[in-house]
Amino acid sequence: MRYSDAELAEFRELINKKLEIAKKELAYLQGLITRKDESGDLDEGRYMTMEDGSMSMEREQLSQMASRQIQFIDHLEKAIMRIENKTYGICRVTGKLIDKARLRAVPHATLSIEAKQMMNK
């Protein structure tokens, strides 16, 4: 029991679009982090101010966002691998097909709603 090749192709297209957007967002975040690093190291000999602390917090937030984006990209790439292996859309707990609506909303899902609910109990 698996999705047809046509359905897998549809999911691959959806995932590739999300992957492209995610990679652009990651590049943007990395660019912001780089600019913060470059502008933050100009006056090393001066005293730290409140503004320096907020820049540090902002840099940390950007780093966390970039980290989440990297993880999202990894999940999408693994979903592409499952499509190539023709195991995409099969719940890893129940072995049943994951609903198409769920896969369209969360294309890297590996659990059906049923399995997710069982795990959250």
mmCIF file of C-alpha atoms in Angstrom:
data_model
loop_
_atom_site.group_PDB
_atom_site.id
_atom_site.type_symbol
_atom_site.label_atom_id
_atom_site.label_comp_id
_atom_site.label_asym_id
_atom_site.label_seq_id
_atom_site.Cartn_x
_atom_site.Cartn_y
_atom_site.Cartn_z
ATOM 1 C CA MET A 1 0.000 0.000 0.000
ATOM 2 C CA ARG A 2 1.632 3.217 -1.217
ATOM 3 C CA TYR A 3 0.967 6.335 -3.235
ATOM 4 C CA SER A 4 1.080 6.074 -7.034
ATOM 5 C CA ASP A 5 4.018 7.440 -9.024
ATOM 6 C CA ALA A 6 1.849 10.361 -10.184
ATOM 7 C CA GLU A 7 0.941 11.219 -6.599
ATOM 8 C CA LEU A 8 4.582 10.933 -5.528
ATOM 9 C CA ALA A 9 5.536 13.299 -8.368
ATOM 10 C CA GLU A 10 2.959 15.801 -7.108
ATOM 11 C CA PHE A 11 4.406 15.605 -3.576
ATOM 12 C CA ARG A 12 7.964 15.916 -4.929
ATOM 13 C CA GLU A 13 6.999 19.139 -6.713
ATOM 14 C CA LEU A 14 5.421 20.524 -3.528
ATOM 15 C CA ILE A 15 8.475 19.598 -1.447
ATOM 16 C CA ASN A 16 10.908 21.045 -4.001
ATOM 17 C CA LYS A 17 9.042 24.387 -3.883
ATOM 18 C CA LYS A 18 9.160 24.418 -0.084
ATOM 19 C CA LEU A 19 12.825 23.420 -0.188
ATOM 20 C CA GLU A 20 13.678 26.273 -2.543
ATOM 21 C CA ILE A 21 11.889 28.804 -0.306
ATOM 22 C CA ALA A 22 13.487 27.373 2.847
ATOM 23 C CA LYS A 23 16.991 27.592 1.348
ATOM 24 C CA LYS A 24 16.414 31.226 0.341
ATOM 25 C CA GLU A 25 15.208 32.047 3.855
ATOM 26 C CA LEU A 26 18.255 30.326 5.338
ATOM 27 C CA ALA A 27 20.597 32.298 3.072
ATOM 28 C CA TYR A 28 18.829 35.512 4.124
ATOM 29 C CA LEU A 29 19.166 34.649 7.833
ATOM 30 C CA GLN A 30 22.828 33.730 7.403
ATOM 31 C CA GLY A 31 23.395 37.052 5.639
ATOM 32 C CA LEU A 32 21.817 38.919 8.560
ATOM 33 C CA ILE A 33 23.980 37.018 11.048
ATOM 34 C CA THR A 34 27.109 37.792 9.036
ATOM 35 C CA ARG A 35 26.240 41.515 8.897
ATOM 36 C CA LYS A 36 25.614 41.553 12.661
ATOM 37 C CA ASP A 37 28.987 39.893 13.248
ATOM 38 C CA GLU A 38 30.792 42.336 10.962
ATOM 39 C CA SER A 39 29.160 45.446 12.430
ATOM 40 C CA GLY A 40 29.470 44.250 16.033
ATOM 41 C CA ASP A 41 33.265 43.863 16.080
ATOM 42 C CA LEU A 42 34.255 47.375 14.996
ATOM 43 C CA ASP A 43 34.989 48.918 18.397
ATOM 44 C CA GLU A 44 36.451 46.153 20.526
ATOM 45 C CA GLY A 45 38.150 48.578 22.927
ATOM 46 C CA ARG A 46 35.002 50.323 24.127
ATOM 47 C CA TYR A 47 32.750 49.512 27.080
ATOM 48 C CA MET A 48 29.721 47.259 26.632
ATOM 49 C CA THR A 49 26.422 49.091 26.507
ATOM 50 C CA MET A 50 22.791 48.007 26.740
ATOM 51 C CA GLU A 51 22.677 48.155 22.948
ATOM 52 C CA ASP A 52 25.442 45.555 22.742
ATOM 53 C CA GLY A 53 23.343 43.178 24.830
ATOM 54 C CA SER A 54 20.339 43.577 22.583
ATOM 55 C CA MET A 55 22.527 42.984 19.516
ATOM 56 C CA SER A 56 23.755 39.808 21.156
ATOM 57 C CA MET A 57 20.181 38.670 21.824
ATOM 58 C CA GLU A 58 19.190 39.487 18.255
ATOM 59 C CA ARG A 59 22.165 37.529 16.905
ATOM 60 C CA GLU A 60 21.175 34.570 19.116
ATOM 61 C CA GLN A 61 17.573 34.711 17.872
ATOM 62 C CA LEU A 62 18.754 34.803 14.267
ATOM 63 C CA SER A 63 21.020 31.821 14.952
ATOM 64 C CA GLN A 64 18.116 29.865 16.447
ATOM 65 C CA MET A 65 15.923 30.697 13.457
ATOM 66 C CA ALA A 66 18.697 29.590 11.090
ATOM 67 C CA SER A 67 19.117 26.369 13.056
ATOM 68 C CA ARG A 68 15.387 25.593 12.790
ATOM 69 C CA GLN A 69 15.531 26.353 9.067
ATOM 70 C CA ILE A 70 18.457 23.935 8.620
ATOM 71 C CA GLN A 71 16.461 21.249 10.441
ATOM 72 C CA PHE A 72 13.399 21.932 8.243
ATOM 73 C CA ILE A 73 15.542 21.645 5.083
ATOM 74 C CA ASP A 74 16.937 18.343 6.383
ATOM 75 C CA HIS A 75 13.403 16.991 6.954
ATOM 76 C CA LEU A 76 12.359 18.035 3.437
ATOM 77 C CA GLU A 77 15.441 16.404 1.892
ATOM 78 C CA LYS A 78 14.693 13.184 3.772
ATOM 79 C CA ALA A 79 11.123 13.326 2.436
ATOM 80 C CA ILE A 80 12.565 13.513 -1.114
ATOM 81 C CA MET A 81 14.629 10.409 -0.320
ATOM 82 C CA ARG A 82 11.471 8.608 0.852
ATOM 83 C CA ILE A 83 9.791 9.558 -2.435
ATOM 84 C CA GLU A 84 12.730 8.060 -4.356
ATOM 85 C CA ASN A 85 12.478 4.903 -2.213
ATOM 86 C CA LYS A 86 8.700 4.878 -2.723
ATOM 87 C CA THR A 87 8.144 4.808 1.045
ATOM 88 C CA TYR A 88 6.853 8.390 1.204
ATOM 89 C CA GLY A 89 3.512 8.896 2.904
ATOM 90 C CA ILE A 90 3.576 5.669 4.887
ATOM 91 C CA CYS A 91 3.209 6.167 8.652
ATOM 92 C CA ARG A 92 6.246 4.802 10.461
ATOM 93 C CA VAL A 93 4.096 3.671 13.408
ATOM 94 C CA THR A 94 0.895 2.272 11.886
ATOM 95 C CA GLY A 95 2.197 1.371 8.409
ATOM 96 C CA LYS A 96 -0.901 2.971 6.894
ATOM 97 C CA LEU A 97 -0.962 5.756 4.328
ATOM 98 C CA ILE A 98 -0.798 9.250 5.769
ATOM 99 C CA ASP A 99 -3.750 11.360 4.629
ATOM 100 C CA LYS A 100 -2.994 13.498 1.549
ATOM 101 C CA ALA A 101 -4.293 16.644 3.251
ATOM 102 C CA ARG A 102 -1.784 16.143 6.079
ATOM 103 C CA LEU A 103 1.063 15.597 3.624
ATOM 104 C CA ARG A 104 0.110 18.746 1.721
ATOM 105 C CA ALA A 105 0.156 20.727 4.975
ATOM 106 C CA VAL A 106 3.249 19.020 6.431
ATOM 107 C CA PRO A 107 5.026 17.372 3.474
ATOM 108 C CA HIS A 108 7.810 15.955 5.647
ATOM 109 C CA ALA A 109 5.375 14.173 8.012
ATOM 110 C CA THR A 110 6.268 10.597 8.900
ATOM 111 C CA LEU A 111 3.336 10.004 11.243
ATOM 112 C CA SER A 112 -0.382 9.832 10.547
ATOM 113 C CA ILE A 113 -2.721 11.919 12.698
ATOM 114 C CA GLU A 114 -3.770 8.669 14.390
ATOM 115 C CA ALA A 115 -0.173 7.811 15.350
ATOM 116 C CA LYS A 116 0.540 11.387 16.453
ATOM 117 C CA GLN A 117 -2.484 11.308 18.761
ATOM 118 C CA MET A 118 -1.408 7.943 20.208
ATOM 119 C CA MET A 119 2.043 9.357 20.962
ATOM 120 C CA ASN A 120 0.637 12.476 22.645
ATOM 121 C CA LYS A 121 -1.469 10.478 25.114
#
